[in-house]
JSON list of C-alpha atoms in Angstrom, two decimals:
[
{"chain": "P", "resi": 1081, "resn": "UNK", "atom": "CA", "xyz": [0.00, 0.00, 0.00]},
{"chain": "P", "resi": 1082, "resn": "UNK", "atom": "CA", "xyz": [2.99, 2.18, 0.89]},
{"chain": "P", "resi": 1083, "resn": "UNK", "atom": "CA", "xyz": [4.54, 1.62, -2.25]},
{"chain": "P", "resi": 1084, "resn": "UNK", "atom": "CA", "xyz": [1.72, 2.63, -4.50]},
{"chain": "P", "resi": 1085, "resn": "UNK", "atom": "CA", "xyz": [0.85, 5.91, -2.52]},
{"chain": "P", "resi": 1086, "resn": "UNK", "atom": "CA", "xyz": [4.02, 6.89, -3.05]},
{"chain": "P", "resi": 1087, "resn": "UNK", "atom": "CA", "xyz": [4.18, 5.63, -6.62]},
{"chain": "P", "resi": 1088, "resn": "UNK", "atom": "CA", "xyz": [1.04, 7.57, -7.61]},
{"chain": "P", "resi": 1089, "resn": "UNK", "atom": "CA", "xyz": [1.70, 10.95, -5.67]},
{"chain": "P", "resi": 1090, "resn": "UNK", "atom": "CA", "xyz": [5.46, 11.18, -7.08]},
{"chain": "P", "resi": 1091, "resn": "UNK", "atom": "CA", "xyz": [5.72, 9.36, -9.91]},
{"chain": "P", "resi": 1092, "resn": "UNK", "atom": "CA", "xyz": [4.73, 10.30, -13.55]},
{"chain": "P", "resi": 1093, "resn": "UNK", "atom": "CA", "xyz": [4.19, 8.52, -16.52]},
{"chain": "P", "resi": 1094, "resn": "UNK", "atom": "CA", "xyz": [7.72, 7.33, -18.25]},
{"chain": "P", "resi": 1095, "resn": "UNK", "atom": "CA", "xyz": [9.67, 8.33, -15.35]},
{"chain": "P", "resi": 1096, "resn": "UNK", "atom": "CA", "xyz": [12.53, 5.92, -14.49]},
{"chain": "P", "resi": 1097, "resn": "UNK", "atom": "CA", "xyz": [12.70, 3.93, -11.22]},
{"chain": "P", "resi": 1098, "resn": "UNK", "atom": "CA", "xyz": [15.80, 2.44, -10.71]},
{"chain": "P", "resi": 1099, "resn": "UNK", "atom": "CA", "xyz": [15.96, -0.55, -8.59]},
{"chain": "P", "resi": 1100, "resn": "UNK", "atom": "CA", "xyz": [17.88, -3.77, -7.47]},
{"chain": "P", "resi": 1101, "resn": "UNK", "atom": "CA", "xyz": [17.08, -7.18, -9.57]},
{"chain": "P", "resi": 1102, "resn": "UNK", "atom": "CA", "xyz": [15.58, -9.75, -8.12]},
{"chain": "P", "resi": 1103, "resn": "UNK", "atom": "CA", "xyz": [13.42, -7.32, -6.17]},
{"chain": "P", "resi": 1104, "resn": "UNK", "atom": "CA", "xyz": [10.06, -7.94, -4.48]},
{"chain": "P", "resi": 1105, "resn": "UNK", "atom": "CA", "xyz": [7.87, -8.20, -7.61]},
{"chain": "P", "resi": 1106, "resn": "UNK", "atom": "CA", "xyz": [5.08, -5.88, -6.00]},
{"chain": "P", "resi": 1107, "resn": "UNK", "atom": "CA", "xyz": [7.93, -3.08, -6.85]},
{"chain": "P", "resi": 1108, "resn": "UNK", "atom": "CA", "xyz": [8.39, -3.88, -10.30]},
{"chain": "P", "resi": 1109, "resn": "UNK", "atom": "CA", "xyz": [4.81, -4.45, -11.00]},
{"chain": "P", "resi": 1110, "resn": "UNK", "atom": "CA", "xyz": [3.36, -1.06, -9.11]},
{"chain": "P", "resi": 1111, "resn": "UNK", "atom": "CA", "xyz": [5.52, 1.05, -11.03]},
{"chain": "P", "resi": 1112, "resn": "UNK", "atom": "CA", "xyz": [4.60, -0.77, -14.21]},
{"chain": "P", "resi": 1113, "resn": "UNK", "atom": "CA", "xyz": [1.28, -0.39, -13.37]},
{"chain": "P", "resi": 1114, "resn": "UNK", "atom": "CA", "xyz": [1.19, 3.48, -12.97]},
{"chain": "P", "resi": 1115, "resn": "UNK", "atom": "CA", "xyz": [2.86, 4.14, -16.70]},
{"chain": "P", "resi": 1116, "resn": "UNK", "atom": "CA", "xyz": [6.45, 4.12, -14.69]},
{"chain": "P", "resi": 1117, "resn": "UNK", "atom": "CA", "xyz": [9.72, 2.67, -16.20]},
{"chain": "P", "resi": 1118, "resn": "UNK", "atom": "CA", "xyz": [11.15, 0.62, -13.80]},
{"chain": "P", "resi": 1119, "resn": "UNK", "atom": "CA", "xyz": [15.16, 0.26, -14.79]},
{"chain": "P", "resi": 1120, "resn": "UNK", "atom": "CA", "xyz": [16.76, -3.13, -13.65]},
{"chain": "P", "resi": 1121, "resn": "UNK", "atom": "CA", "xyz": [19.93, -3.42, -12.20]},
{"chain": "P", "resi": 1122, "resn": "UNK", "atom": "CA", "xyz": [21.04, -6.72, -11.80]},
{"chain": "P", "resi": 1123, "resn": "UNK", "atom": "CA", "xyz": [23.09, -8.04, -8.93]},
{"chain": "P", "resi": 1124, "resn": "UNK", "atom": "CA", "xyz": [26.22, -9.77, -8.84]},
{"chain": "P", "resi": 1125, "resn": "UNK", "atom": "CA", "xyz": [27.88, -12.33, -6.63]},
{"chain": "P", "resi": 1126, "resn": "UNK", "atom": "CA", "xyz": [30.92, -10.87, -7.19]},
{"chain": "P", "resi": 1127, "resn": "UNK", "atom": "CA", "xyz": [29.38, -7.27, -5.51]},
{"chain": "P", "resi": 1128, "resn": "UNK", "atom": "CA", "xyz": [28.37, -9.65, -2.66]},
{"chain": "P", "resi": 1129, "resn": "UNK", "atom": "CA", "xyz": [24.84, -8.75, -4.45]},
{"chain": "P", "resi": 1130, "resn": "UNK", "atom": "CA", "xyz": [24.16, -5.64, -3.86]},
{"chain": "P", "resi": 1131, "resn": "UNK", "atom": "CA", "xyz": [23.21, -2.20, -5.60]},
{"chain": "P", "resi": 1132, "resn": "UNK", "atom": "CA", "xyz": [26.60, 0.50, -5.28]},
{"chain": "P", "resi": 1133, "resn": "UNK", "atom": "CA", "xyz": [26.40, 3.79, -5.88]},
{"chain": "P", "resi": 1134, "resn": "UNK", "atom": "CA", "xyz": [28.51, 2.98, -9.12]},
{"chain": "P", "resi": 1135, "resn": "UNK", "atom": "CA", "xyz": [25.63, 0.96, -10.56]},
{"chain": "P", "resi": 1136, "resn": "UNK", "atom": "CA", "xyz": [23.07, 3.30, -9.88]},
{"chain": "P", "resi": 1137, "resn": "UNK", "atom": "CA", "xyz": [25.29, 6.04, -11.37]},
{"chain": "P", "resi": 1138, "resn": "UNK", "atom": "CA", "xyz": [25.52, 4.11, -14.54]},
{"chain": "P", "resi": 1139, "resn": "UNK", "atom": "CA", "xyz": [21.34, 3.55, -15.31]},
{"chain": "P", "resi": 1140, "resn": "UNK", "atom": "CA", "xyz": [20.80, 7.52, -14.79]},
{"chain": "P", "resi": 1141, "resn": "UNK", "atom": "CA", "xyz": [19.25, 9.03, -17.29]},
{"chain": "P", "resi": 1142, "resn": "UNK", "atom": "CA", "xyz": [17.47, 12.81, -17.96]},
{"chain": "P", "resi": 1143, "resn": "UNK", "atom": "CA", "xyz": [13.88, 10.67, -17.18]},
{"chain": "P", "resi": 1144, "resn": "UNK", "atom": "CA", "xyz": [15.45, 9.02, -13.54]},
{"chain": "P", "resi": 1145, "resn": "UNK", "atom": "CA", "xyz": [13.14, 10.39, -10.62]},
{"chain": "P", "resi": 1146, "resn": "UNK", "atom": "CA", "xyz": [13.88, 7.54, -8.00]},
{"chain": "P", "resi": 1147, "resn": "UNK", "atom": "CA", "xyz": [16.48, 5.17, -6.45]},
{"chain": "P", "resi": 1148, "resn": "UNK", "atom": "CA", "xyz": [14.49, 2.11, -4.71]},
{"chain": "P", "resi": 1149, "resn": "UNK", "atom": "CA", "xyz": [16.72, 0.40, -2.23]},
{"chain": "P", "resi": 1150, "resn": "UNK", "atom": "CA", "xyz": [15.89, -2.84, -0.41]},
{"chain": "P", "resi": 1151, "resn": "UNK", "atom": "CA", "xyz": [18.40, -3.74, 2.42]},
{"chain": "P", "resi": 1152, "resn": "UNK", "atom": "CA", "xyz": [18.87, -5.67, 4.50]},
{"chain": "P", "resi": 1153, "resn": "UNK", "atom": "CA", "xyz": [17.54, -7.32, 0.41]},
{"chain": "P", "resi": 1154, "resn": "UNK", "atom": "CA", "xyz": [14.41, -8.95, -0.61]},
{"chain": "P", "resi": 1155, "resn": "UNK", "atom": "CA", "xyz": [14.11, -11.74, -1.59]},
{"chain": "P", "resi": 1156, "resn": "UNK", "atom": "CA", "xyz": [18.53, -12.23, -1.56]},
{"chain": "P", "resi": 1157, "resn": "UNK", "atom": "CA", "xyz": [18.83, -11.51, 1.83]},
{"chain": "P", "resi": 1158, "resn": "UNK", "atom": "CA", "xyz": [22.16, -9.13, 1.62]},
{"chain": "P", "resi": 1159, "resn": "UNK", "atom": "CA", "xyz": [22.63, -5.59, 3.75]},
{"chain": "P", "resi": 1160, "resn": "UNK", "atom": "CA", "xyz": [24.38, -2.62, 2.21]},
{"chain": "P", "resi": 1161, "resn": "UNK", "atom": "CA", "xyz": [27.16, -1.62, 4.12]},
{"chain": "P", "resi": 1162, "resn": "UNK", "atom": "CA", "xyz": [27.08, 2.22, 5.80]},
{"chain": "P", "resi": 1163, "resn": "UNK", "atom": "CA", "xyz": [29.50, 3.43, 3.37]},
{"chain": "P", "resi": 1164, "resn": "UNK", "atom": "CA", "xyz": [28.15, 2.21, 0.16]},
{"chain": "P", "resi": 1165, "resn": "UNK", "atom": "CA", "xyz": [24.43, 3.54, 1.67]},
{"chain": "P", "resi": 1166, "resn": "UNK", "atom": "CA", "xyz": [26.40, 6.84, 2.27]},
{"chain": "P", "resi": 1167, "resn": "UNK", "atom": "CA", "xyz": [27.83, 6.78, -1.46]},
{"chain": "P", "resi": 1168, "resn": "UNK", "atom": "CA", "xyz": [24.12, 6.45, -2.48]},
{"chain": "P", "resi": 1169, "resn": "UNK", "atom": "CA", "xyz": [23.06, 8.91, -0.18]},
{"chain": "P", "resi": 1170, "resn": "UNK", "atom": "CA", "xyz": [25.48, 11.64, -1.75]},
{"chain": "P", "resi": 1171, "resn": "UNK", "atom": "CA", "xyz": [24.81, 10.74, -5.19]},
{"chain": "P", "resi": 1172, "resn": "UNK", "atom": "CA", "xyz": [20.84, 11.38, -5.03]},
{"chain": "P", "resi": 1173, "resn": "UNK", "atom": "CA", "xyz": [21.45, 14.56, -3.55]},
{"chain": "P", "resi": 1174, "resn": "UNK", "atom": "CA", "xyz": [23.52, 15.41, -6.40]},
{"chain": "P", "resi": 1175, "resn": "UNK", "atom": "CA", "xyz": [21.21, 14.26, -8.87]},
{"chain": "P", "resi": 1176, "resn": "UNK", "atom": "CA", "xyz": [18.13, 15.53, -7.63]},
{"chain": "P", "resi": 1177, "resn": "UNK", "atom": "CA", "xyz": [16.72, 11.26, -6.83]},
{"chain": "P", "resi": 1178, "resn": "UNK", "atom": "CA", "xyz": [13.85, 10.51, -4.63]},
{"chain": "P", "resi": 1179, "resn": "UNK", "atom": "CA", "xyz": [14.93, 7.48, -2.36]},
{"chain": "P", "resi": 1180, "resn": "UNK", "atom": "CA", "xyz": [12.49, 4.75, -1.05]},
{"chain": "P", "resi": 1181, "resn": "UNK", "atom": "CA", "xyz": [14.46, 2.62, 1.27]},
{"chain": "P", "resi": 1182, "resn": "UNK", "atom": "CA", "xyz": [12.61, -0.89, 2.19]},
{"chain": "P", "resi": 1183, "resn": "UNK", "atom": "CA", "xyz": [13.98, -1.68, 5.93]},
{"chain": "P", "resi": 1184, "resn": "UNK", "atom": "CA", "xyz": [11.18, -4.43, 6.20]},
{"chain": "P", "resi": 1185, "resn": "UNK", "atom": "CA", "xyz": [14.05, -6.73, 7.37]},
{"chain": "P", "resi": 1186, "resn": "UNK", "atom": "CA", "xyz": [15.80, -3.99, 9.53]},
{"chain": "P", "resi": 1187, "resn": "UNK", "atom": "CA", "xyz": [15.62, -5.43, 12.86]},
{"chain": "P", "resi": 1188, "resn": "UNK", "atom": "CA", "xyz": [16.18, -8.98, 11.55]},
{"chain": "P", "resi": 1189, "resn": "UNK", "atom": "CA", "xyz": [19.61, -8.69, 11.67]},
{"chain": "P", "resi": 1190, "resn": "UNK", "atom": "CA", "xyz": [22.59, -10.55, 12.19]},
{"chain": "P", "resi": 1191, "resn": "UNK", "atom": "CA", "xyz": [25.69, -7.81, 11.64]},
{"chain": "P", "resi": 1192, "resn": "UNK", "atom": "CA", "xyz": [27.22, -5.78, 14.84]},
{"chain": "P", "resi": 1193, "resn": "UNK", "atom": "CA", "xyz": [24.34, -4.02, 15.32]},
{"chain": "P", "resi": 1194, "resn": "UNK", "atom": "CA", "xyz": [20.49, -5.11, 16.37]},
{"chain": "P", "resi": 1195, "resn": "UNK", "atom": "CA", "xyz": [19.57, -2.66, 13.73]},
{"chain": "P", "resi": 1196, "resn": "UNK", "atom": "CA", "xyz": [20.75, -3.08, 9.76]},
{"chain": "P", "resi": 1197, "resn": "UNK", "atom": "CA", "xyz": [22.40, 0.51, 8.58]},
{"chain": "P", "resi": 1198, "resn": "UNK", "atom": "CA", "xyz": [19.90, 3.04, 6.83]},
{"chain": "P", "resi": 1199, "resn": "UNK", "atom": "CA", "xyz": [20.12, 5.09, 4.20]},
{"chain": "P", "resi": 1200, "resn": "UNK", "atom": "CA", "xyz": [18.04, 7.31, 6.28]},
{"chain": "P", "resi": 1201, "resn": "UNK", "atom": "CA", "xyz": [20.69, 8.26, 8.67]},
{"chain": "P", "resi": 1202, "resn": "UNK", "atom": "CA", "xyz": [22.72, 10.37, 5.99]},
{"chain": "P", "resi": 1203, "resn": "UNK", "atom": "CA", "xyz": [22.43, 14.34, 4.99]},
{"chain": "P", "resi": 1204, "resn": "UNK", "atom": "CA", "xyz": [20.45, 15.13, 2.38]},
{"chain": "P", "resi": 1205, "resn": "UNK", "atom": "CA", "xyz": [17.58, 11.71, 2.86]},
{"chain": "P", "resi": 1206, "resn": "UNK", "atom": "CA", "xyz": [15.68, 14.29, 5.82]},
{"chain": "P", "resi": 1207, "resn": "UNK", "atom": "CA", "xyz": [14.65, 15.57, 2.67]},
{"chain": "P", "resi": 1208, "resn": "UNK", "atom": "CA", "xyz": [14.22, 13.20, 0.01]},
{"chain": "P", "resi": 1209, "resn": "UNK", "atom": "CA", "xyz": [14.31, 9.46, 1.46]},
{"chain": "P", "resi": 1210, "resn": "UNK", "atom": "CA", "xyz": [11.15, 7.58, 2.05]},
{"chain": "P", "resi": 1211, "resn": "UNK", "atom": "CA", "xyz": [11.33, 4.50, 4.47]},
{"chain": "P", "resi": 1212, "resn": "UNK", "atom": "CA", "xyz": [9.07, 1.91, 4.26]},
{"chain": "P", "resi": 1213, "resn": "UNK", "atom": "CA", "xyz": [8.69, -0.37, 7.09]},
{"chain": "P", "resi": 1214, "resn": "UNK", "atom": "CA", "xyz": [6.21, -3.06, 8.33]},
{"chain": "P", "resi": 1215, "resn": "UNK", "atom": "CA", "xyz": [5.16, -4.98, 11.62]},
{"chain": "P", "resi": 1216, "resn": "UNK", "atom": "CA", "xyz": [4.89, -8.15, 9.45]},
{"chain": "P", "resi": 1217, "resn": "UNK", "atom": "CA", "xyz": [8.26, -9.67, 10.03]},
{"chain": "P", "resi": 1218, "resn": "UNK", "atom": "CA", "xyz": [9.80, -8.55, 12.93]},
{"chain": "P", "resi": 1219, "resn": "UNK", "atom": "CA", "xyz": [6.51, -9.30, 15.02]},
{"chain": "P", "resi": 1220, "resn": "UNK", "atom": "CA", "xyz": [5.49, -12.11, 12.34]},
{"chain": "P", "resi": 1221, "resn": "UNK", "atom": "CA", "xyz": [1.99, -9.97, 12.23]},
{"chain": "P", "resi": 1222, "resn": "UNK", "atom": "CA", "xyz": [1.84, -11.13, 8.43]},
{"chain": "P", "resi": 1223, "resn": "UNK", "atom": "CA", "xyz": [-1.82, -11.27, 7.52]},
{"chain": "P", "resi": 1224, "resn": "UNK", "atom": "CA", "xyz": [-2.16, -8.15, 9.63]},
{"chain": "P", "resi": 1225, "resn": "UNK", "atom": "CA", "xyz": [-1.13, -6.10, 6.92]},
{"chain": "P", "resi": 1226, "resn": "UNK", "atom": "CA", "xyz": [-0.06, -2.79, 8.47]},
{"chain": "P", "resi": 1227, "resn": "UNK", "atom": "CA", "xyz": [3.11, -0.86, 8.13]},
{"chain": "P", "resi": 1228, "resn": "UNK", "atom": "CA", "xyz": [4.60, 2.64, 7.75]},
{"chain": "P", "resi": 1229, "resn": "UNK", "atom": "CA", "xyz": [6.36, 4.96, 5.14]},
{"chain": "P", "resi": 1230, "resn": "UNK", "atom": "CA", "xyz": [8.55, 8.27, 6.61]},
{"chain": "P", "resi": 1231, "resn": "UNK", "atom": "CA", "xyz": [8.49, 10.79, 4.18]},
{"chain": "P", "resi": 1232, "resn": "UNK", "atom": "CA", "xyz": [9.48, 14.05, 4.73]},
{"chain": "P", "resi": 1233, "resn": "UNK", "atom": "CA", "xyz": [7.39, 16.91, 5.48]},
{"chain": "P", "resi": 1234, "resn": "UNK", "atom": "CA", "xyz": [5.87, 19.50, 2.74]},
{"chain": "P", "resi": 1235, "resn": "UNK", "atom": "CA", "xyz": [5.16, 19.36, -0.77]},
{"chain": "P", "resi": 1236, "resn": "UNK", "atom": "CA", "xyz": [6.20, 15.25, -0.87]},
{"chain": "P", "resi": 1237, "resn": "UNK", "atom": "CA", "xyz": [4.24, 14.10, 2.27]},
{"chain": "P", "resi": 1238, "resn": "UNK", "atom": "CA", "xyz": [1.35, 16.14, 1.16]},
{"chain": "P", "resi": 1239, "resn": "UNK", "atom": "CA", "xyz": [1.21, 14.05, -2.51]},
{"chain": "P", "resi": 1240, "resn": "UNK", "atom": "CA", "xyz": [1.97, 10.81, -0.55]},
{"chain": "P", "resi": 1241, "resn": "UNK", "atom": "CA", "xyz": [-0.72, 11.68, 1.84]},
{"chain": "P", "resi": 1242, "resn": "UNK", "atom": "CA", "xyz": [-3.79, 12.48, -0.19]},
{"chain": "P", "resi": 1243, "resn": "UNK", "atom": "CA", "xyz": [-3.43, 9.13, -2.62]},
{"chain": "P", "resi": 1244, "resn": "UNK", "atom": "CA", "xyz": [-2.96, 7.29, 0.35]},
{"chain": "P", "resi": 1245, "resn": "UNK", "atom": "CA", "xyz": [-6.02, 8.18, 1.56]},
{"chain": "P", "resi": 1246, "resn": "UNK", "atom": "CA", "xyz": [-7.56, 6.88, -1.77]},
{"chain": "P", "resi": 1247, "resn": "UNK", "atom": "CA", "xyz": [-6.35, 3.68, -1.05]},
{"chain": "P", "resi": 1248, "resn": "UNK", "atom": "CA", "xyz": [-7.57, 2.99, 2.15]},
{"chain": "P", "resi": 1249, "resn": "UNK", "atom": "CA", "xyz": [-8.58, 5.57, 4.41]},
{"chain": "P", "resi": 1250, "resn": "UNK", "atom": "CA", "xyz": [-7.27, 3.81, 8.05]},
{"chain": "P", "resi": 1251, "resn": "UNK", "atom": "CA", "xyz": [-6.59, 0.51, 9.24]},
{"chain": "P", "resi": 1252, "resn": "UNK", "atom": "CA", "xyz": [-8.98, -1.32, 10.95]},
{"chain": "P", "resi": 1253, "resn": "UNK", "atom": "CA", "xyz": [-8.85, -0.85, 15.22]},
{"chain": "P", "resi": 1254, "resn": "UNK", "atom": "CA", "xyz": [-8.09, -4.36, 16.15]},
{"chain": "P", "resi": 1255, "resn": "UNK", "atom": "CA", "xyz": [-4.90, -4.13, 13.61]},
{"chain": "P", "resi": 1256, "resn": "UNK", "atom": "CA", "xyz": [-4.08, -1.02, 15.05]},
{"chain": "P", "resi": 1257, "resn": "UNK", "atom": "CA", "xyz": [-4.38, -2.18, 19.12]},
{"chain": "P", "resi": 1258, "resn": "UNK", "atom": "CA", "xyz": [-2.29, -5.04, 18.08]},
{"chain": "P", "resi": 1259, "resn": "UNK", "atom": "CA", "xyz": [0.51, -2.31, 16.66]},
{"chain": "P", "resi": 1260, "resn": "UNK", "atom": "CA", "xyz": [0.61, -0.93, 20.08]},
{"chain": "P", "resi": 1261, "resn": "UNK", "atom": "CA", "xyz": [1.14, -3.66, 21.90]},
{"chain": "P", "resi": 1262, "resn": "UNK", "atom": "CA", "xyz": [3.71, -4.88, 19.58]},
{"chain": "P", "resi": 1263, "resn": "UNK", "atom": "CA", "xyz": [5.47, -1.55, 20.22]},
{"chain": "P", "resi": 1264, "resn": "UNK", "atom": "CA", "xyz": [4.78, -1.59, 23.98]},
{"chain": "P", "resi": 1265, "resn": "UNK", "atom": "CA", "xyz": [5.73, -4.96, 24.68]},
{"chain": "P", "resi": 1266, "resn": "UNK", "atom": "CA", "xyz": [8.48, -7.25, 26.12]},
{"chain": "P", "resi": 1267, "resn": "UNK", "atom": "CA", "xyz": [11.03, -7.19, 22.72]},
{"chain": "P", "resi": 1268, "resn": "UNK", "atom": "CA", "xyz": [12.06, -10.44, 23.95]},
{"chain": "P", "resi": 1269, "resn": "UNK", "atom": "CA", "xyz": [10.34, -12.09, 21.10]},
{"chain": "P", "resi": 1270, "resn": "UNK", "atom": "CA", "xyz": [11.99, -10.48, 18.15]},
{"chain": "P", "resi": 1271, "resn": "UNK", "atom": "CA", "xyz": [14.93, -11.97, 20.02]},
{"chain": "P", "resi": 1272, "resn": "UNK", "atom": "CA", "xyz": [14.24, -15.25, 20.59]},
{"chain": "P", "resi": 1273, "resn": "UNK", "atom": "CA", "xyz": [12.37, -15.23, 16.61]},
{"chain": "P", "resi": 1274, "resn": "UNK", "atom": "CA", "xyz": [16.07, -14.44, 15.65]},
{"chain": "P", "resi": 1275, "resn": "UNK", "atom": "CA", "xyz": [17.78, -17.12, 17.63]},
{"chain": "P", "resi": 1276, "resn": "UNK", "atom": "CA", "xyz": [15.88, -19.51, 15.80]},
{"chain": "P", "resi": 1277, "resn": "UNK", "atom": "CA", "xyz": [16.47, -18.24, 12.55]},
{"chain": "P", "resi": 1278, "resn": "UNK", "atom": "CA", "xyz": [19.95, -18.29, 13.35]},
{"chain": "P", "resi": 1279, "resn": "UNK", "atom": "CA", "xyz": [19.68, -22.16, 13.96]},
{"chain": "P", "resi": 1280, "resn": "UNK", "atom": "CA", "xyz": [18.07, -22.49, 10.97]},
{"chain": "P", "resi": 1281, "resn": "UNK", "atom": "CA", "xyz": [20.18, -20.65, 9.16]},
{"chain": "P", "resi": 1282, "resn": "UNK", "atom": "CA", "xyz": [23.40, -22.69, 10.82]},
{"chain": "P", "resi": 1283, "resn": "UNK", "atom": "CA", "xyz": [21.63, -25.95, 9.61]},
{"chain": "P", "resi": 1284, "resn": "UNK", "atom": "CA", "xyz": [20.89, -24.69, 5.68]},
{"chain": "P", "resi": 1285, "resn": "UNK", "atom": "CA", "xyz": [24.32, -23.80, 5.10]},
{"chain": "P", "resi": 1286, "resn": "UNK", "atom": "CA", "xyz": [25.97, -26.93, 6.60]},
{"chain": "P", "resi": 1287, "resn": "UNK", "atom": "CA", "xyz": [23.27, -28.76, 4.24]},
{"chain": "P", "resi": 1288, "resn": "UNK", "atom": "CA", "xyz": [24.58, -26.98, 1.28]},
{"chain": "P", "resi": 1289, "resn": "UNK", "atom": "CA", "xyz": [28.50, -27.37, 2.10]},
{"chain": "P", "resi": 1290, "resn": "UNK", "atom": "CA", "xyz": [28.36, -30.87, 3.04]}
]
């Protein structure tokens, strides 16, 4: 829902999207959908799969309007580092880019940090990042279907705003109680969820090297 308020109050026909490949089809497809080009950029093993600022630079063109970043990545799984996010960072404020940053794996995390690095955090996104977020996987509230976009304030939000509310006006109140509570809570749970990913994980990879 996020994704095509924001697509429909910024975005205008034949204006280029750049984004990571694969990429959560709903992306793709929304953009498609609204008379957007979306603009591929394909990841490589070798760039430990992820999107540089060096790519992006190369699929700008006069029609680019927006960066879409997805990190830590869906559906590959891989976190951009806080330089390479601060490479980005600098490079859309030099070329005028509207950021969406997906952090709907943020807090499932396995670097230093509980939280993955965002974009966010860097001069310039106050006033032209977007971050999308959502309760559905770090409280596994999947069928719930509620999240969040930041945007910032003015002109932007105020586009954002008014075809979100053509979309769906509010939530429903039992969704939104059970937001709250997440929020409120014990956080024990996110941490114990990602213990047991971690054993999962551990038991995958020694599958696949064996």
């Amino acid at each position: 829902e996020a994704v095509t308020a924001l697509s429909i109050g910024l975005l205008n026909p034949g204006d280029e999207v750049i984004m990571p490949t694969p990429n959560w089809p709903n992306l793709y497809w929304t953009m498609k959908l609204l008379g957007a080009c979306p603009v591929e950029v394909r990841l490589k093993e070798e760039q430990n799969m992820i999107m540089t600022a060096a790519d992006i630079e190369k699929a700008i063109t006069p029609k680019t309007r927006m960066v879409v970043l997805s990190s830590p990545g869906n559906p590959v799984g891989t976190t951009t580092s806080a330089e390479e996010l601060k490479a980005i960072a600098e490079l859309a404020v030099a070329r005028d880019l509207i950021v969406v940053s997906d952090e709907t794996y943020a807090r499932l995390y396995y670097g230093e940090t509980d939280v993955a690095p965002s974009i966010m955090s860097f001069p310039g996104m106050a006033e032209r990042g977007i971050s999308l977020g959502t309760f559905s996987k770090t409280y596994a509230m999947d069928g719930w279907r509620l999240g969040w976009a930041v945007c910032p304030e003015g002109e932007m939000f105020g586009e954002v705003n008014k075809s979100r509310y053509y979309i769906s006006s509010c939530s429903n109140t039992f969704i939104q109680y059970g937001a709250v509570a997440a929020l409120e809570g014990s956080q024990d749970c996110v941490a114990e969820m990602k213990e047991l990913y971690q054993e999962r994980l551990k038991v995958i990879v020694e599958g696949l090297q064996a």
